[in-house]
XYZ file of C-alpha atoms in Angstrom:
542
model
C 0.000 0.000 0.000
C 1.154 3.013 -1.169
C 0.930 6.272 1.761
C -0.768 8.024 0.025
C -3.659 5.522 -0.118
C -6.471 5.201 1.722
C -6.000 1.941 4.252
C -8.305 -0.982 4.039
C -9.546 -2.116 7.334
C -9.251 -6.234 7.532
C -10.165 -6.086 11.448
C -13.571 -6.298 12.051
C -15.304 -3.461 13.943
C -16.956 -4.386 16.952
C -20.060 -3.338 19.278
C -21.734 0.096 19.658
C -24.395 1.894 21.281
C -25.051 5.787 21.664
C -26.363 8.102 24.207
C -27.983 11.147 24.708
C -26.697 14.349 26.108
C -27.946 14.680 29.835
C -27.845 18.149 31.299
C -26.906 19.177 34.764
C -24.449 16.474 35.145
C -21.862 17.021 37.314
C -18.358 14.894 36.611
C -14.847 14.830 37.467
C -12.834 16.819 34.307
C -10.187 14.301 33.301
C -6.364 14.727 33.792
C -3.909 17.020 32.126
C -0.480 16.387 33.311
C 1.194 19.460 32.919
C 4.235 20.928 34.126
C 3.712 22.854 37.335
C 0.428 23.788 36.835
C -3.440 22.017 37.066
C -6.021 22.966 34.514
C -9.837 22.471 35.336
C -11.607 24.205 32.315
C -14.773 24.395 34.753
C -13.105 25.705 37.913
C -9.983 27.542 36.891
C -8.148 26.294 40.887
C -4.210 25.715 41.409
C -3.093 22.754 42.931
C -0.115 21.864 44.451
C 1.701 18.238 44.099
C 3.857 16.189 45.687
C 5.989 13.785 43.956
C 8.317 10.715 44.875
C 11.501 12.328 43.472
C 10.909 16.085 42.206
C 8.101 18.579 41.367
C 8.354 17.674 38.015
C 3.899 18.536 36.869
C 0.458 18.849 38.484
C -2.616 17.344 37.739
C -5.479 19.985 37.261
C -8.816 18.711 36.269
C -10.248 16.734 39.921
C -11.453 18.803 42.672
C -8.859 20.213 44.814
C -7.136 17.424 47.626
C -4.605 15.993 48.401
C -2.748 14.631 45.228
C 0.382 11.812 45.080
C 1.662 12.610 41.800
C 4.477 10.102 40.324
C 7.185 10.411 37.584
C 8.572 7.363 35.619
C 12.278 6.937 35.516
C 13.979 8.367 32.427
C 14.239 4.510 30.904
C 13.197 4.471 27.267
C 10.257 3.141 26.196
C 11.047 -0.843 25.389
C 9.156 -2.703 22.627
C 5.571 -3.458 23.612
C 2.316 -4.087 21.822
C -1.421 -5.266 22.773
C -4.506 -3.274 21.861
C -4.170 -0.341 24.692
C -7.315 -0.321 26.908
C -9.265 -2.934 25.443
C -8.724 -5.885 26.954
C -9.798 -8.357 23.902
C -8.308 -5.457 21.247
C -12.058 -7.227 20.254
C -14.119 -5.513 22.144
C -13.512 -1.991 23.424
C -15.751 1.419 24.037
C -13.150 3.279 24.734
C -14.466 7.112 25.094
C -16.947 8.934 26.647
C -16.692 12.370 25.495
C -16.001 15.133 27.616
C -18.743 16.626 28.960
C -21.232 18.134 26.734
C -23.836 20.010 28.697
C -24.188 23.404 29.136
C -22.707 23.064 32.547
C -20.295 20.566 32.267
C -17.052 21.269 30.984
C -13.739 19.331 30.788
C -10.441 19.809 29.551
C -9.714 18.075 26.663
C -6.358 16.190 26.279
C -4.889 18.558 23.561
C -7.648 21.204 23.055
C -7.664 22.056 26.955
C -12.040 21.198 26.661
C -13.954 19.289 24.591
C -16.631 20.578 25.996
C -16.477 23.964 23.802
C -19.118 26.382 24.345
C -20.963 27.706 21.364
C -19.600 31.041 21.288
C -16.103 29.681 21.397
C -16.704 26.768 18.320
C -18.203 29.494 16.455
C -15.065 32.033 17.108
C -12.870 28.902 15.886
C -14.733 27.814 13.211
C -15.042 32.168 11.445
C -11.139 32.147 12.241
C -11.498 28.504 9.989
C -13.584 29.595 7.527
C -10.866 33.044 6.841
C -8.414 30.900 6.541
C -9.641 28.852 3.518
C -11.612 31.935 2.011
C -9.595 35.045 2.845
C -11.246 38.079 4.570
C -12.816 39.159 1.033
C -14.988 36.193 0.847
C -18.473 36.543 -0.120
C -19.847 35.606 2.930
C -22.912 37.495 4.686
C -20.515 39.080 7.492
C -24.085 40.049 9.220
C -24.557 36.447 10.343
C -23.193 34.043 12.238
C -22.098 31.467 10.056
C -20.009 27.852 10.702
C -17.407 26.207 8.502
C -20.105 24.387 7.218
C -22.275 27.230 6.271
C -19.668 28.072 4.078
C -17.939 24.716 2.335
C -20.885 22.702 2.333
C -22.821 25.136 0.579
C -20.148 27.191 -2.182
C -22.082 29.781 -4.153
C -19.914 28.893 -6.626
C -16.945 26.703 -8.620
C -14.185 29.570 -7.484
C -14.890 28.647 -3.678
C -14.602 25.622 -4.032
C -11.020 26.066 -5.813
C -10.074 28.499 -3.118
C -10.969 25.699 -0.318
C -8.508 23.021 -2.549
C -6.490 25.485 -3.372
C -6.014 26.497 0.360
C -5.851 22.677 1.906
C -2.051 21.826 1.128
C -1.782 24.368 4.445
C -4.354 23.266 6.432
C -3.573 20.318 8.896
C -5.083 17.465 9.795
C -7.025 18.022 12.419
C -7.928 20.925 10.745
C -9.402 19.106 8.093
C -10.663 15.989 9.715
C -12.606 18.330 11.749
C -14.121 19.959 8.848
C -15.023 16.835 7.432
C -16.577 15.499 10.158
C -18.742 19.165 10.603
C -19.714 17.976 6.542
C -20.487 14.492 7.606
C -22.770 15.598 10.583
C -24.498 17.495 8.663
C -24.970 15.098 5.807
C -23.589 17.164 3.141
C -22.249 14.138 1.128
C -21.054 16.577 -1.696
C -18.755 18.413 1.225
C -17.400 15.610 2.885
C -16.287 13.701 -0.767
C -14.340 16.899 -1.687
C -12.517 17.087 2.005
C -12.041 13.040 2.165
C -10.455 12.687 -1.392
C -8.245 15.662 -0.074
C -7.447 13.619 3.176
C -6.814 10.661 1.480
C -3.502 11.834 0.189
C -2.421 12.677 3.422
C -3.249 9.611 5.757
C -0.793 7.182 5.802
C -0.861 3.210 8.108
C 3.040 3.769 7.733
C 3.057 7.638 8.623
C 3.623 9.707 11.865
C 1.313 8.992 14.519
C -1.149 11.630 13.296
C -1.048 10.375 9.830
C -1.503 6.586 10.729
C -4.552 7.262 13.016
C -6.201 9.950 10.530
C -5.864 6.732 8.089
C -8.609 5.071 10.555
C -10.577 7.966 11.409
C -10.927 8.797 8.105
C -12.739 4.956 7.818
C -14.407 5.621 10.233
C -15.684 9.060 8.478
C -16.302 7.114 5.471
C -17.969 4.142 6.973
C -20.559 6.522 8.759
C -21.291 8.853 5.969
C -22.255 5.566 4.040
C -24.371 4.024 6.895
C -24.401 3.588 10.494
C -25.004 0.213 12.424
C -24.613 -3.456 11.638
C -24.057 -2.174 7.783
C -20.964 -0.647 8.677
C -19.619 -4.517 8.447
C -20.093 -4.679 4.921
C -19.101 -1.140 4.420
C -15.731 -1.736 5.316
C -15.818 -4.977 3.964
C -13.080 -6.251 6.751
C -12.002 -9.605 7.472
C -11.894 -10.777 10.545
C -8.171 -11.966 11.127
C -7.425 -15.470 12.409
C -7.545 -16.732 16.304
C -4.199 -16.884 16.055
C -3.319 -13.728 14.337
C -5.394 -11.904 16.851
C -3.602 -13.114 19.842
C -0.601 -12.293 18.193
C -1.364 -8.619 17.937
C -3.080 -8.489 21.085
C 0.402 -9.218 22.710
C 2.329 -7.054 20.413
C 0.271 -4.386 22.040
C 0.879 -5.750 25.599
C 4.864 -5.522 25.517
C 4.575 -2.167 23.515
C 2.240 -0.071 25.764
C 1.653 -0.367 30.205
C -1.910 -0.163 29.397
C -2.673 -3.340 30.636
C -0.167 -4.697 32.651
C -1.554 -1.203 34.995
C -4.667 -2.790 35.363
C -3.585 -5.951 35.964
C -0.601 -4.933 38.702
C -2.888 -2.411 40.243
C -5.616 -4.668 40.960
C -4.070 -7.880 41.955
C -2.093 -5.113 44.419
C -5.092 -3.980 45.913
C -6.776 -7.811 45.694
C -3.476 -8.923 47.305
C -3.504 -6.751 50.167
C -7.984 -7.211 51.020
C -7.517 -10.784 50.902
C -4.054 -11.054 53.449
C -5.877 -12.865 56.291
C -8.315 -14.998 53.884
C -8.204 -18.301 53.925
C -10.474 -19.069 50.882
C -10.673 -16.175 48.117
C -12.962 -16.089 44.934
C -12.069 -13.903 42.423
C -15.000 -12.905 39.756
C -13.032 -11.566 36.946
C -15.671 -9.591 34.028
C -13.532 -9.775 31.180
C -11.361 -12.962 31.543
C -9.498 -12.873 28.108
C -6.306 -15.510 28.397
C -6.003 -15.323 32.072
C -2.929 -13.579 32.155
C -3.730 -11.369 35.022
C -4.050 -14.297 37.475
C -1.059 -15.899 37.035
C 0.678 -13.236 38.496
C -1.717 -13.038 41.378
C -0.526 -16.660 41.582
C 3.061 -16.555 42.055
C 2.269 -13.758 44.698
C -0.019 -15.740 47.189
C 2.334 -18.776 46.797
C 4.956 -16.395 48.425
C 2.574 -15.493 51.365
C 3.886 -15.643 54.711
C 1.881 -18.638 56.299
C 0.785 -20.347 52.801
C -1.637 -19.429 50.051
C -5.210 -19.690 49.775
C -7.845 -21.681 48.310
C -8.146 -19.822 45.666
C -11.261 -19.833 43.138
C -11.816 -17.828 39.723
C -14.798 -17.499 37.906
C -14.035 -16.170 35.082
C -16.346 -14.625 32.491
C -16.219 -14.366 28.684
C -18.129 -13.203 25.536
C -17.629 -14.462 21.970
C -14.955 -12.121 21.225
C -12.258 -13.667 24.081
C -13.102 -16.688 22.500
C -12.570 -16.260 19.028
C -9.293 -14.014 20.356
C -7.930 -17.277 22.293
C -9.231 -19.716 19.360
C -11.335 -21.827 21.813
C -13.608 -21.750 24.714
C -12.859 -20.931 28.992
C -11.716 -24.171 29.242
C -8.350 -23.386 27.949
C -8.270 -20.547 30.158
C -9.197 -22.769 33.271
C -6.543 -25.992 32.194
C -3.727 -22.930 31.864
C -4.351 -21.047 35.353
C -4.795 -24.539 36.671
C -1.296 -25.678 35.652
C 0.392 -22.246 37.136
C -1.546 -23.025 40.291
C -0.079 -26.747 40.737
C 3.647 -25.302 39.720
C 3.157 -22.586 42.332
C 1.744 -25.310 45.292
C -1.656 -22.886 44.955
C -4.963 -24.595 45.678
C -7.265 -23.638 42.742
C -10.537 -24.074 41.202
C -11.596 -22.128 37.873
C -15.066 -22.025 36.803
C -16.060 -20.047 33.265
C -19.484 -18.299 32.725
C -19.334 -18.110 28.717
C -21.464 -14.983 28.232
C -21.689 -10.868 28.027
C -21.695 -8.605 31.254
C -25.583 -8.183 29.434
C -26.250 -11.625 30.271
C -24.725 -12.000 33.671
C -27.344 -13.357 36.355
C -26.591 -14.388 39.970
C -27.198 -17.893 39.342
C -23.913 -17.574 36.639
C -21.666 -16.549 39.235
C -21.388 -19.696 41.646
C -20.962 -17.560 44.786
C -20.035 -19.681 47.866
C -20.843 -18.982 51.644
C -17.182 -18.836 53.460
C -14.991 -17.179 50.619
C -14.167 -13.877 50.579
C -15.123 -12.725 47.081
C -12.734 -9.949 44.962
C -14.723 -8.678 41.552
C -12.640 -7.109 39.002
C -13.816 -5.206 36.151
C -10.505 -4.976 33.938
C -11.509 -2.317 31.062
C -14.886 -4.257 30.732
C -18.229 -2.099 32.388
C -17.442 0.938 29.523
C -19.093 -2.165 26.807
C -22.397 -2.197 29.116
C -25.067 -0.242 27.663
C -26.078 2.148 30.324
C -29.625 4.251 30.366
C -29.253 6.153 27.297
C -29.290 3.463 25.265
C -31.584 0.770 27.013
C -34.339 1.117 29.633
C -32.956 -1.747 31.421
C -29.299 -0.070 31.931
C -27.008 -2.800 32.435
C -24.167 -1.103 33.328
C -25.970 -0.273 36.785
C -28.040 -3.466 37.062
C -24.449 -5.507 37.105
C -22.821 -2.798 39.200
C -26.451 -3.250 41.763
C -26.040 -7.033 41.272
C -22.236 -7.449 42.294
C -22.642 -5.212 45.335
C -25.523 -7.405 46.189
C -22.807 -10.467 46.333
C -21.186 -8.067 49.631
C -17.427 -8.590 47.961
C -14.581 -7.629 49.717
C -13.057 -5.695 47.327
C -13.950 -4.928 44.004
C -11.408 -3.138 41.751
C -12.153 -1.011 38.457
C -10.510 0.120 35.268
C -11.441 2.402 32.454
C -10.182 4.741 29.755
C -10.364 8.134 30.951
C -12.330 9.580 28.274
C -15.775 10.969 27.656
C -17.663 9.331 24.481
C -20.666 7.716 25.980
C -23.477 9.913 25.943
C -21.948 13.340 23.932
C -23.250 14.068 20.776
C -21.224 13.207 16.944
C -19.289 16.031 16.647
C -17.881 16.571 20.525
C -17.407 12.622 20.776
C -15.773 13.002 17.447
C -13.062 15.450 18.180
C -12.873 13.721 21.818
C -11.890 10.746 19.841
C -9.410 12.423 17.949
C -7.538 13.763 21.178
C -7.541 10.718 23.288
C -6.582 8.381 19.685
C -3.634 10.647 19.143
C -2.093 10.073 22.674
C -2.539 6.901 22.202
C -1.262 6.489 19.269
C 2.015 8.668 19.845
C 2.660 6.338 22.914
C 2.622 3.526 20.890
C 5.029 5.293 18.193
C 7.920 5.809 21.006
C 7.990 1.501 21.450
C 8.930 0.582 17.627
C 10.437 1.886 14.973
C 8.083 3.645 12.128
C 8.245 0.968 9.788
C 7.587 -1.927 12.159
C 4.966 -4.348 10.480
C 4.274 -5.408 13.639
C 2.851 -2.209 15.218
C 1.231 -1.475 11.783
C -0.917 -5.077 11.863
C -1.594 -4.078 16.155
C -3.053 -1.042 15.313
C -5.135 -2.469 12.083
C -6.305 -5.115 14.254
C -6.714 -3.981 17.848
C -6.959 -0.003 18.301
C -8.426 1.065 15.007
C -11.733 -1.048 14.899
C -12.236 1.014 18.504
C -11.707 4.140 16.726
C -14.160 3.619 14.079
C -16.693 1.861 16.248
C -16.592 5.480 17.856
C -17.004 7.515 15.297
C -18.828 5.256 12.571
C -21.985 3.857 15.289
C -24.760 4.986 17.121
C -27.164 3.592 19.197
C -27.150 -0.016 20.065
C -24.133 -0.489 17.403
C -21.691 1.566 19.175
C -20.051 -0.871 21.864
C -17.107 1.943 22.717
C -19.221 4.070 25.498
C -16.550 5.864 27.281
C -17.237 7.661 31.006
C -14.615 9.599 32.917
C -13.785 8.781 36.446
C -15.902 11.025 38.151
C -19.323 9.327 36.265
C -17.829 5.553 37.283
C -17.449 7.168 40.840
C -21.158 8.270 40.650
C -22.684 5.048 39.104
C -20.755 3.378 42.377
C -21.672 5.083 44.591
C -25.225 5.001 43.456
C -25.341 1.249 43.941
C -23.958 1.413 47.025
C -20.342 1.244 46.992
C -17.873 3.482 48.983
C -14.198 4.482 47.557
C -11.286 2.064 48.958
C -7.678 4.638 49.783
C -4.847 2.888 47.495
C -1.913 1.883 49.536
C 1.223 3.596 48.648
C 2.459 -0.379 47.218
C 0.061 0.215 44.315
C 1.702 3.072 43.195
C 4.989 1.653 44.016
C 4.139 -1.475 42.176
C 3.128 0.715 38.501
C 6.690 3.043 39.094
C 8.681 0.202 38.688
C 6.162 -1.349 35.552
C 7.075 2.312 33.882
C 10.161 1.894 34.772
C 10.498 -0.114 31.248
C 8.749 2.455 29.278
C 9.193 5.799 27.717
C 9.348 8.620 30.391
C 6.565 10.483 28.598
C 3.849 7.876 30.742
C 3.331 9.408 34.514
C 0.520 8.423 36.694
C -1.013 10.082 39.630
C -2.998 9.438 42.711
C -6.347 11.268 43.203
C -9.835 10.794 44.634
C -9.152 7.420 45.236
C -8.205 6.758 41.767
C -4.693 6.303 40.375
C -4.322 7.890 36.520
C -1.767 6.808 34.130
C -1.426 9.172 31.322
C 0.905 9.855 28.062
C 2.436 13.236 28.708
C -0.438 15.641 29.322
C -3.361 13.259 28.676
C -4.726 10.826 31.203
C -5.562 7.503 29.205
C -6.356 5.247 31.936
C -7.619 5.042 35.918
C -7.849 2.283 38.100
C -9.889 2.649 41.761
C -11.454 0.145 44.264
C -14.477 -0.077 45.840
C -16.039 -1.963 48.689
């Protein structure tokens, strides 16, 4: 494939749902890691940090406390790959856009908000719409007019030149946004123009910015075309083997922290709730190969007075199947041979269905075990109440507290994509992607087939899932911390402190990894981010 080509997608694009807008929400803004100062675009408020080695940035988007703020060691960033943030690279709804109501606001990872106010898009979009017409355009100066008042409807053939002629100096962004302002609006005649103009500047082999416009571009396409279960044929992509999948799933895994944060920071805190236990079982939501656990493993066979009975149920969905090329009981004969090698006593159990499906009878609770529930990157595929009156998000959150665990322990993508409207979700999207995205460009070289197939495979179905789906099709429903603390609090649950170990335990997993990832302590919740984004958190709950 040439770069200047448009990339055909051969993973297949998984899940979706969409949401409404709801007013009068009040969230948590997501981190910004910036140096020496905090950012809340709702509540401009200075916060001071403390860090293990040096003042070296400041979180600014949380309400003011106390804040632990951490710095990775200057290591560089060692080769790593596995879809980042979505546990099966199969299955992930990765962003919930921030904050679209008139009175919720949120800094943006790159923007500084997502959640622009009218005035302020309309400002951006004039300066836009000077750019590519010149101040002498023949525009109605008397009223107030968007990019799309202008492109999408040319009076006539010499606009149109001016906006190609002026594109060579517009950027991407620049013109993915513009395209996407032509798609909402279903000006098909717009968008064509803008997406045979962006197709000679994507590129799957390009600079990070290039290689993800390649997929949001797709995903552009894909929903200008149609929306839903069409969007399969649309992109006409082939779903890669069992095999194949697993093999870009872990080139993901060594390339990014992404998951091995979840996993250390929640067998940490599991670890510690379970010291005195003498029977444990662990419910684990999103099981995938089981990987997790055999850490957890080889840590309780080093406990001071010998392990515990330990149980798993572990559940799955067609996805972690297909991604492991057979059913749980792979994942149960694997854990089961750790377990014997370790002296562990063990017992694995597999519920082969959705979170959606989950009913108490599935999860083979016991009277005398202390019960741990993890929820590894997994509740953001739920659909919540903007998409179905039976909310399943909350009716498994209700239904695990009703179990009385011990400890339950929760990770999600810090991002805001759930319930916002196209256009704010879209350019959400586009923020938290390009993090992403330049995180996993500091692990291999640019030219590394490898990375290339990862990101085919296992990040850029998420992408266009995203921006391609609504409604019941759109499986990547994203919620910042501050909604997850809500929804947890709503069902009962109360916030569990992270020991200073958990944070100890993620320095030394950055340790391997480019400086640019820091993390940070805050409400309860511990943030990994790539430079001045937050990507990830991980909290616990009791």
């Amino acid at each position: 494939m040439q770069a200047s080509q448009r990339p055909q997608m051969s993973g297949g694009v998984h899940g979706l749902y969409n949401q409404p807008v709801q007013q009068g929400q009040q969230y948590y803004a997501p981190y910004h890691f910036k140096n020496n100062n905090c950012y809340n675009t709702s509540s401009v408020t200075q916060f001071a940090f403390q860090t293990q080695n040096e003042h070296f940035f400041t979180l600014d988007s949380l309400p003011a406390t106390d804040y632990v703020v951490y710095d990775s060691p200057p290591a560089l960033s060692v080769s790593s790959n596995r879809s980042p943030l979505s546990p099966q690279c199969s299955q992930s709804y990765m962003s919930d856009l921030h904050h679209s109501s008139d009175n919720n606001t949120c800094g943006s990872p790159f923007s500084g908000c997502s959640g622009v106010d009218d005035g302020d898009l309309k400002h951006v979009l004039r300066e836009l719409e000077n750019k590519l017409l010149g101040p002498e355009s023949d525009t109605d100066d008397s009223c107030s007019c968007s990019f799309n008042d202008v492109v999408s409807k040319p009076s006539s053939l010499t606009r149109w030149n001016r906006v190609l002629d002026m594109a060579p100096s517009l950027n991407l962004k620049e013109l993915l946004d513009a395209c996407a302002e032509a798609v909402s609006d279903a000006d098909i005649s717009t968008a064509e123009v803008l997406m045979n103009i962006l197709e000679q500047r994507v590129s799957v082999f390009g600079e990070p910015m290039e290689r993800l416009s390649a997929y949001v571009l797709e995903g552009l396409r894909a929903r200008l075309l149609s929306s839903g279960s069409i969007i399969y044929k649309k992109l006409k992509c082939k779903e890669p083997t069992s095999s194949e999948l697993l093999s870009y799933m872990q080139v993901i895994y060594n390339m990014c922290p992404y998951y091995k944060f979840a996993y250390m920071s929640a067998n940490v805190v599991i670890r510690e709730a379970m010291t005195n236990e003498n029977r444990v079982h662990i419910i684990d939501f999103q099981i995938a190969q089981g990987s997790q656990w055999m850490f957890l493993l080889h840590d309780l066979a080093r406990r001071p007075g010998g392990p515990p009975f330990l149980r798993i149920t572990g559940v799955d969905d067609s996805q972690s199947a297909h991604a492991r090329g057979g059913g749980l009981q792979l994942v149960g004969e694997r854990l089961a041979e750790v377990a014997k090698s370790c002296g562990v006593p063990f017992e694995f159990r597999g519920a082969a269905l959705s979170g959606c499906e989950v009913q108490l009878e599935n999860l083979h609770v016991r009277h005398g075990e202390a019960l741990a529930v993890n929820f590894p990157y997994m509740l953001h595929h739920m659909p919540d109440e903007s998409v179905s009156t039976i909310n399943h998000r909350d009716r498994l959150l209700r239904l695990v507290k009703s179990l009385s665990p011990k400890i339950v322990t929760l990770v999600e993508q810090e991002s805001n994509t759930n319930t916002a409207p196209f256009l704010p979700r879209f350019r959400e999207t586009l923020d938290y992607y390009t993090a992403m995205f330049e995180s996993i460009d500091a692990a291999r070289p640019r030219d590394d087939k490898q990375r290339i197939s990862a990101e085919e495979h296992c990040v850029a179905r998420d992408v266009v899932n995203i921006i391609a789906c609504e409604g019941a099709d759109r499986v990547e429903r994203h919620e910042l911390f501050g909604k997850w603390r809500l929804r947890l609090m709503m069902a009962g649950f109360t916030p569990c402190p992270l020991s200073p170990s958990v944070g100890e335990t993620i320095n030394g997993v950055l340790k391997e990894y480019s400086p640019n990832y820091r993390f940070a302590e805050s409400e309860g919740a511990l943030y990994l981010g790539w430079k001045n984004r937050a990507l990830a958190t991980s909290s616990a709950w009791r």
